[in-house]
Amino acid sequence: MEANAINKLTLTSMTADEKLKLARFLDTTSDFLSTGYKQGDRDYHFEDSDPVASHDAQATADLKPAGLQAEDSLEAISLQVKNCAACSLGEGRKNAVPGEGVPQPLVMIIGEGPGADEDAGGRPFVGKAGQLLDKMLGSIGLFRESNCFIANVVKCRPPGNRDPEPDEVAACSPFLRRQIKLLKPRYILCVGRVAARCLLNADGSLASFRGKLHELIIEDTAFPLLVTYHPSALLRDEELKRPAWEDLKTLRAKLEDEGGLTP
Ligand code: URA
């Protein structure tokens, strides 16, 4: 069906000469297949296509691939991330880390950027901090395998685990925004100051972002967003575990209130 439509479009935009060549080519091919090769021209009379009609046909044909691209998908984003050269982080990566989890998750967790373990394996939060993150999420019934999606603000590892530069965040943020738009998470949980600053487009300390319900607006959709400590911070400072647990309980209560999780 698709191929026929394209063939019709192609024919309506051909000149008489092109049509003649195509007809002769098809004749020769069909002769060759049925009786063996036999040369000889048949008589054809073609006219050039109407330039307006053929222009319209071409315009429609041009729209086809654009229409297909307009249907975004997580797979398309992953592929583009893996081939991305929009900033210098791409030059040093072993693997890009697009993110992983389920579509339409209850919670999308957003960190800062891949570290060495994530760069080596192409998966987010798989090192020590990631293992702690999995435990923290598991304690409130959240799992990347069943009801979460985990991603980062930048998809390639900043060298030496430095904070991503503003131009790197700017180059990568269309990927993250497209992911959020497609995933439609019930809640976004931002882990760490860097991710919170990027997503909320605000300066501030982690303490100033915690304990409040924020909103991330993408096109016409508002995504509720909470902020908590980055698991690496908890590994450095045990005392942060208690307030982080408070943040997780807040998230859990919201999910219970809204029917995402049963009490
Ligand atoms: N830290 C992050 O912010 N993201 C990861 O994927 C791993 C560590």
mmCIF file of C-alpha atoms and ligand atoms in Angstrom:
data_model
loop_
_atom_site.group_PDB
_atom_site.id
_atom_site.type_symbol
_atom_site.label_atom_id
_atom_site.label_comp_id
_atom_site.label_asym_id
_atom_site.label_seq_id
_atom_site.Cartn_x
_atom_site.Cartn_y
_atom_site.Cartn_z
ATOM 1 C CA MET A 1 0.000 0.000 0.000
ATOM 2 C CA GLU A 2 2.741 2.423 1.101
ATOM 3 C CA ALA A 3 4.951 1.343 -1.837
ATOM 4 C CA ASN A 4 2.051 1.762 -4.300
ATOM 5 C CA ALA A 5 1.345 5.244 -3.001
ATOM 6 C CA ILE A 6 4.985 6.210 -3.424
ATOM 7 C CA ASN A 7 5.059 4.692 -6.943
ATOM 8 C CA LYS A 8 2.029 6.739 -7.938
ATOM 9 C CA LEU A 9 3.612 9.862 -6.557
ATOM 10 C CA THR A 10 6.826 9.104 -8.412
ATOM 11 C CA LEU A 11 5.013 8.515 -11.728
ATOM 12 C CA THR A 12 2.974 11.688 -11.506
ATOM 13 C CA SER A 13 6.142 13.713 -11.130
ATOM 14 C CA MET A 14 8.047 12.130 -14.068
ATOM 15 C CA THR A 15 8.764 13.643 -17.449
ATOM 16 C CA ALA A 16 7.700 11.818 -20.644
ATOM 17 C CA ASP A 17 11.305 10.890 -21.296
ATOM 18 C CA GLU A 18 11.704 9.379 -17.814
ATOM 19 C CA LYS A 19 8.469 7.426 -18.240
ATOM 20 C CA LEU A 20 9.676 6.085 -21.590
ATOM 21 C CA LYS A 21 12.947 4.924 -20.098
ATOM 22 C CA LEU A 22 11.131 3.251 -17.217
ATOM 23 C CA ALA A 23 8.679 1.481 -19.568
ATOM 24 C CA ARG A 24 11.545 0.176 -21.736
ATOM 25 C CA PHE A 25 13.404 -1.000 -18.696
ATOM 26 C CA LEU A 26 10.308 -2.870 -17.448
ATOM 27 C CA ASP A 27 9.743 -4.428 -20.887
ATOM 28 C CA THR A 28 13.278 -5.655 -21.103
ATOM 29 C CA THR A 29 13.103 -7.062 -17.585
ATOM 30 C CA SER A 30 9.805 -8.841 -18.232
ATOM 31 C CA ASP A 31 11.049 -10.247 -21.566
ATOM 32 C CA PHE A 32 14.158 -11.464 -19.916
ATOM 33 C CA LEU A 33 12.241 -13.183 -17.136
ATOM 34 C CA SER A 34 9.667 -14.873 -19.407
ATOM 35 C CA THR A 35 11.516 -15.788 -22.598
ATOM 36 C CA GLY A 36 15.125 -14.853 -22.173
ATOM 37 C CA TYR A 37 16.618 -11.555 -23.303
ATOM 38 C CA LYS A 38 15.107 -10.016 -26.495
ATOM 39 C CA GLN A 39 15.861 -6.518 -27.760
ATOM 40 C CA GLY A 40 13.407 -4.246 -29.533
ATOM 41 C CA ASP A 41 11.602 -0.980 -28.822
ATOM 42 C CA ARG A 42 7.851 -0.791 -28.525
ATOM 43 C CA ASP A 43 5.914 2.308 -29.405
ATOM 44 C CA TYR A 44 5.013 4.487 -26.438
ATOM 45 C CA HIS A 45 3.516 7.972 -26.232
ATOM 46 C CA PHE A 46 3.942 9.707 -22.919
ATOM 47 C CA GLU A 47 3.402 13.306 -21.914
ATOM 48 C CA ASP A 48 5.174 15.285 -19.253
ATOM 49 C CA SER A 49 3.247 15.387 -15.991
ATOM 50 C CA ASP A 50 1.338 18.525 -15.079
ATOM 51 C CA PRO A 51 3.981 20.621 -13.282
ATOM 52 C CA VAL A 52 1.482 21.773 -10.620
ATOM 53 C CA ALA A 53 0.250 18.231 -9.976
ATOM 54 C CA SER A 54 3.764 16.877 -9.894
ATOM 55 C CA HIS A 55 4.864 19.649 -7.564
ATOM 56 C CA ASP A 56 1.965 18.741 -5.244
ATOM 57 C CA ALA A 57 2.845 15.077 -5.510
ATOM 58 C CA GLN A 58 6.447 15.853 -4.638
ATOM 59 C CA ALA A 59 5.366 18.020 -1.725
ATOM 60 C CA THR A 60 3.228 15.145 -0.425
ATOM 61 C CA ALA A 61 6.108 12.731 -0.879
ATOM 62 C CA ASP A 62 8.389 15.113 0.986
ATOM 63 C CA LEU A 63 5.906 15.215 3.846
ATOM 64 C CA LYS A 64 6.008 11.451 4.316
ATOM 65 C CA PRO A 65 9.403 11.157 5.947
ATOM 66 C CA ALA A 66 8.805 14.363 7.904
ATOM 67 C CA GLY A 67 5.514 12.926 9.163
ATOM 68 C CA LEU A 68 7.280 9.759 10.258
ATOM 69 C CA GLN A 69 9.948 11.736 12.095
ATOM 70 C CA ALA A 70 7.251 13.722 13.856
ATOM 71 C CA GLU A 71 6.126 10.529 15.595
ATOM 72 C CA ASP A 72 8.689 10.502 18.328
ATOM 73 C CA SER A 73 9.649 7.384 20.260
ATOM 74 C CA LEU A 74 11.926 6.401 23.111
ATOM 75 C CA GLU A 75 13.840 4.156 20.715
ATOM 76 C CA ALA A 76 14.425 7.046 18.322
ATOM 77 C CA ILE A 77 15.700 9.202 21.181
ATOM 78 C CA SER A 78 18.059 6.438 22.378
ATOM 79 C CA LEU A 79 19.472 6.037 18.898
ATOM 80 C CA GLN A 80 19.972 9.766 18.488
ATOM 81 C CA VAL A 81 21.611 10.011 21.922
ATOM 82 C CA LYS A 82 24.010 7.212 21.008
ATOM 83 C CA ASN A 83 25.017 9.019 17.816
ATOM 84 C CA CYS A 84 24.967 12.520 19.266
ATOM 85 C CA ALA A 85 27.896 14.860 18.691
ATOM 86 C CA ALA A 86 26.171 18.053 19.793
ATOM 87 C CA CYS A 87 28.711 18.815 22.519
ATOM 88 C CA SER A 88 32.229 17.774 23.426
ATOM 89 C CA LEU A 89 31.077 15.165 25.982
ATOM 90 C CA GLY A 90 30.398 12.832 23.068
ATOM 91 C CA GLU A 91 34.096 12.767 22.189
ATOM 92 C CA GLY A 92 35.152 11.171 25.463
ATOM 93 C CA ARG A 93 32.342 8.696 26.005
ATOM 94 C CA LYS A 94 32.608 4.932 25.887
ATOM 95 C CA ASN A 95 28.829 4.704 25.886
ATOM 96 C CA ALA A 96 26.050 7.223 25.878
ATOM 97 C CA VAL A 97 23.448 6.586 28.580
ATOM 98 C CA PRO A 98 19.960 7.433 27.308
ATOM 99 C CA GLY A 99 18.127 6.054 30.360
ATOM 100 C CA GLU A 100 16.083 2.988 31.193
ATOM 101 C CA GLY A 101 12.822 1.860 32.721
ATOM 102 C CA VAL A 102 9.213 1.447 31.760
ATOM 103 C CA PRO A 103 7.031 3.662 29.564
ATOM 104 C CA GLN A 104 4.420 5.727 31.461
ATOM 105 C CA PRO A 105 6.184 5.248 34.768
ATOM 106 C CA LEU A 106 4.826 6.312 38.121
ATOM 107 C CA VAL A 107 8.079 8.148 38.735
ATOM 108 C CA MET A 108 10.856 9.376 36.485
ATOM 109 C CA ILE A 109 14.084 9.803 38.413
ATOM 110 C CA ILE A 110 16.487 12.330 36.962
ATOM 111 C CA GLY A 111 20.131 12.542 37.962
ATOM 112 C CA GLU A 112 22.984 14.667 36.803
ATOM 113 C CA GLY A 113 25.017 12.619 34.336
ATOM 114 C CA PRO A 114 26.672 9.225 33.923
ATOM 115 C CA GLY A 115 29.711 8.324 35.999
ATOM 116 C CA ALA A 116 32.452 5.853 35.114
ATOM 117 C CA ASP A 117 30.337 2.725 35.690
ATOM 118 C CA GLU A 118 27.440 4.092 33.680
ATOM 119 C CA ASP A 119 29.778 5.173 30.870
ATOM 120 C CA ALA A 120 31.261 1.670 30.807
ATOM 121 C CA GLY A 121 27.894 -0.088 30.646
ATOM 122 C CA GLY A 122 25.587 2.414 28.914
ATOM 123 C CA ARG A 123 23.028 2.172 31.755
ATOM 124 C CA PRO A 124 22.075 4.832 34.304
ATOM 125 C CA PHE A 125 22.813 4.589 38.020
ATOM 126 C CA VAL A 126 24.529 1.217 38.113
ATOM 127 C CA GLY A 127 27.551 2.092 40.272
ATOM 128 C CA LYS A 128 27.589 2.437 44.082
ATOM 129 C CA ALA A 129 25.302 5.466 44.022
ATOM 130 C CA GLY A 130 22.951 3.615 41.690
ATOM 131 C CA GLN A 131 22.777 0.612 43.975
ATOM 132 C CA LEU A 132 21.841 2.896 46.845
ATOM 133 C CA LEU A 133 19.271 4.640 44.642
ATOM 134 C CA ASP A 134 17.686 1.274 43.818
ATOM 135 C CA LYS A 135 17.438 0.495 47.550
ATOM 136 C CA MET A 136 15.935 3.883 48.345
ATOM 137 C CA LEU A 137 13.345 3.497 45.581
ATOM 138 C CA GLY A 138 12.637 -0.113 46.508
ATOM 139 C CA SER A 139 11.861 0.964 50.066
ATOM 140 C CA ILE A 140 8.834 2.875 48.759
ATOM 141 C CA GLY A 141 7.754 0.294 46.173
ATOM 142 C CA LEU A 142 9.477 1.794 43.144
ATOM 143 C CA PHE A 143 11.564 -0.270 40.734
ATOM 144 C CA ARG A 144 13.163 0.542 37.409
ATOM 145 C CA GLU A 145 11.966 -2.831 36.088
ATOM 146 C CA SER A 146 8.296 -2.235 36.771
ATOM 147 C CA ASN A 147 7.203 1.328 37.501
ATOM 148 C CA CYS A 148 10.055 3.827 37.095
ATOM 149 C CA PHE A 149 12.254 5.349 34.457
ATOM 150 C CA ILE A 150 15.757 6.561 35.318
ATOM 151 C CA ALA A 151 17.583 9.146 33.250
ATOM 152 C CA ASN A 152 20.072 11.969 33.549
ATOM 153 C CA VAL A 153 20.251 15.597 32.552
ATOM 154 C CA VAL A 154 23.268 14.876 30.347
ATOM 155 C CA LYS A 155 23.580 11.554 28.590
ATOM 156 C CA CYS A 156 27.370 11.357 28.297
ATOM 157 C CA ARG A 157 29.894 11.309 31.123
ATOM 158 C CA PRO A 158 31.438 14.641 32.075
ATOM 159 C CA PRO A 159 35.190 13.983 32.442
ATOM 160 C CA GLY A 160 36.335 13.359 36.011
ATOM 161 C CA ASN A 161 32.680 13.489 37.110
ATOM 162 C CA ARG A 162 32.672 17.296 37.005
ATOM 163 C CA ASP A 163 29.340 19.131 36.841
ATOM 164 C CA PRO A 164 28.029 19.449 33.295
ATOM 165 C CA GLU A 165 28.667 22.853 31.704
ATOM 166 C CA PRO A 166 25.678 25.009 30.702
ATOM 167 C CA ASP A 167 26.335 24.443 26.985
ATOM 168 C CA GLU A 168 26.374 20.665 27.565
ATOM 169 C CA VAL A 169 23.081 20.829 29.462
ATOM 170 C CA ALA A 170 21.590 22.990 26.721
ATOM 171 C CA ALA A 171 22.720 20.564 24.011
ATOM 172 C CA CYS A 172 21.251 17.570 25.854
ATOM 173 C CA SER A 173 18.065 19.018 27.292
ATOM 174 C CA PRO A 174 15.922 18.482 24.148
ATOM 175 C CA PHE A 175 16.477 14.728 24.610
ATOM 176 C CA LEU A 176 15.344 14.856 28.220
ATOM 177 C CA ARG A 177 12.315 16.992 27.432
ATOM 178 C CA ARG A 178 11.292 14.616 24.649
ATOM 179 C CA GLN A 179 11.691 11.679 27.028
ATOM 180 C CA ILE A 180 9.520 13.342 29.653
ATOM 181 C CA LYS A 181 6.877 14.219 27.077
ATOM 182 C CA LEU A 182 6.705 10.636 25.831
ATOM 183 C CA LEU A 183 6.979 8.929 29.208
ATOM 184 C CA LYS A 184 4.365 11.102 30.919
ATOM 185 C CA PRO A 185 5.522 10.214 34.441
ATOM 186 C CA ARG A 186 3.078 10.852 37.293
ATOM 187 C CA TYR A 187 5.957 12.379 39.257
ATOM 188 C CA ILE A 188 9.486 13.477 38.567
ATOM 189 C CA LEU A 189 12.045 12.945 41.298
ATOM 190 C CA CYS A 190 15.125 15.041 40.799
ATOM 191 C CA VAL A 191 18.168 13.735 42.635
ATOM 192 C CA GLY A 192 20.805 16.302 43.484
ATOM 193 C CA ARG A 193 21.307 20.013 43.165
ATOM 194 C CA VAL A 194 22.636 19.957 39.592
ATOM 195 C CA ALA A 195 19.597 18.134 38.192
ATOM 196 C CA ALA A 196 17.216 20.300 40.226
ATOM 197 C CA ARG A 197 18.823 23.512 39.014
ATOM 198 C CA CYS A 198 18.697 22.391 35.413
ATOM 199 C CA LEU A 199 15.107 21.225 35.497
ATOM 200 C CA LEU A 200 13.749 24.093 37.527
ATOM 201 C CA ASN A 201 15.894 26.591 35.683
ATOM 202 C CA ALA A 202 16.757 28.234 38.994
ATOM 203 C CA ASP A 203 19.796 28.869 41.123
ATOM 204 C CA GLY A 204 19.622 27.625 44.653
ATOM 205 C CA SER A 205 20.859 25.145 47.186
ATOM 206 C CA LEU A 206 19.467 21.646 47.432
ATOM 207 C CA ALA A 207 17.894 22.633 50.757
ATOM 208 C CA SER A 208 15.972 25.422 49.042
ATOM 209 C CA PHE A 209 14.447 22.966 46.531
ATOM 210 C CA ARG A 210 13.570 20.148 48.964
ATOM 211 C CA GLY A 211 10.233 19.784 50.732
ATOM 212 C CA LYS A 212 8.222 21.615 48.062
ATOM 213 C CA LEU A 213 6.112 20.408 45.216
ATOM 214 C CA HIS A 214 7.419 21.998 42.018
ATOM 215 C CA GLU A 215 6.039 21.879 38.512
ATOM 216 C CA LEU A 216 7.908 21.253 35.295
ATOM 217 C CA ILE A 217 5.909 22.519 32.353
ATOM 218 C CA ILE A 218 6.566 20.940 28.980
ATOM 219 C CA GLU A 219 4.399 22.335 26.220
ATOM 220 C CA ASP A 220 0.936 22.247 27.774
ATOM 221 C CA THR A 221 1.577 19.607 30.430
ATOM 222 C CA ALA A 222 2.604 20.275 34.021
ATOM 223 C CA PHE A 223 4.617 17.493 35.634
ATOM 224 C CA PRO A 224 4.766 17.526 39.452
ATOM 225 C CA LEU A 225 8.377 17.404 40.569
ATOM 226 C CA LEU A 226 10.074 16.738 43.901
ATOM 227 C CA VAL A 227 13.734 17.133 44.763
ATOM 228 C CA THR A 228 15.883 15.049 47.057
ATOM 229 C CA TYR A 229 19.548 14.404 47.747
ATOM 230 C CA HIS A 230 21.744 12.670 45.214
ATOM 231 C CA PRO A 231 22.595 9.155 46.453
ATOM 232 C CA SER A 232 26.329 10.019 46.168
ATOM 233 C CA ALA A 233 25.754 12.732 48.783
ATOM 234 C CA LEU A 234 24.213 10.102 51.082
ATOM 235 C CA LEU A 235 27.251 7.887 50.575
ATOM 236 C CA ARG A 236 29.474 10.789 51.659
ATOM 237 C CA ASP A 237 27.314 11.944 54.567
ATOM 238 C CA GLU A 238 25.209 9.424 56.513
ATOM 239 C CA GLU A 239 23.304 12.228 58.218
ATOM 240 C CA LEU A 240 21.525 13.061 54.995
ATOM 241 C CA LYS A 241 19.817 9.664 54.939
ATOM 242 C CA ARG A 242 17.097 10.737 57.359
ATOM 243 C CA PRO A 243 15.946 13.837 55.413
ATOM 244 C CA ALA A 244 16.200 11.830 52.186
ATOM 245 C CA TRP A 245 13.908 9.226 53.748
ATOM 246 C CA GLU A 246 11.445 12.018 54.602
ATOM 247 C CA ASP A 247 11.443 13.073 50.944
ATOM 248 C CA LEU A 248 10.796 9.512 49.825
ATOM 249 C CA LYS A 249 7.923 9.154 52.280
ATOM 250 C CA THR A 250 6.401 12.356 50.896
ATOM 251 C CA LEU A 251 6.613 10.941 47.382
ATOM 252 C CA ARG A 252 5.133 7.630 48.486
ATOM 253 C CA ALA A 253 2.219 9.399 50.208
ATOM 254 C CA LYS A 254 1.492 11.399 47.062
ATOM 255 C CA LEU A 255 1.480 8.266 44.944
ATOM 256 C CA GLU A 256 -0.883 6.593 47.398
ATOM 257 C CA ASP A 257 -3.197 9.622 47.414
ATOM 258 C CA GLU A 258 -3.389 9.635 43.665
ATOM 259 C CA GLY A 259 -3.959 5.916 43.214
ATOM 260 C CA GLY A 260 -0.564 5.128 41.752
ATOM 261 C CA LEU A 261 0.369 2.870 44.682
ATOM 262 C CA THR A 262 -1.886 1.137 47.197
ATOM 263 C CA PRO A 263 -1.190 1.895 50.868
HETATM 264 N N1 URA B 1 25.183 9.843 39.034
HETATM 265 C C1 URA B 1 24.228 10.381 38.238
HETATM 266 O O1 URA B 1 23.817 11.515 38.420
HETATM 267 N N2 URA B 1 23.751 9.618 37.268
HETATM 268 C C2 URA B 1 24.145 8.379 37.036
HETATM 269 O O2 URA B 1 23.645 7.728 36.111
HETATM 270 C C3 URA B 1 25.130 7.844 37.890
HETATM 271 C C4 URA B 1 25.643 8.588 38.875
#
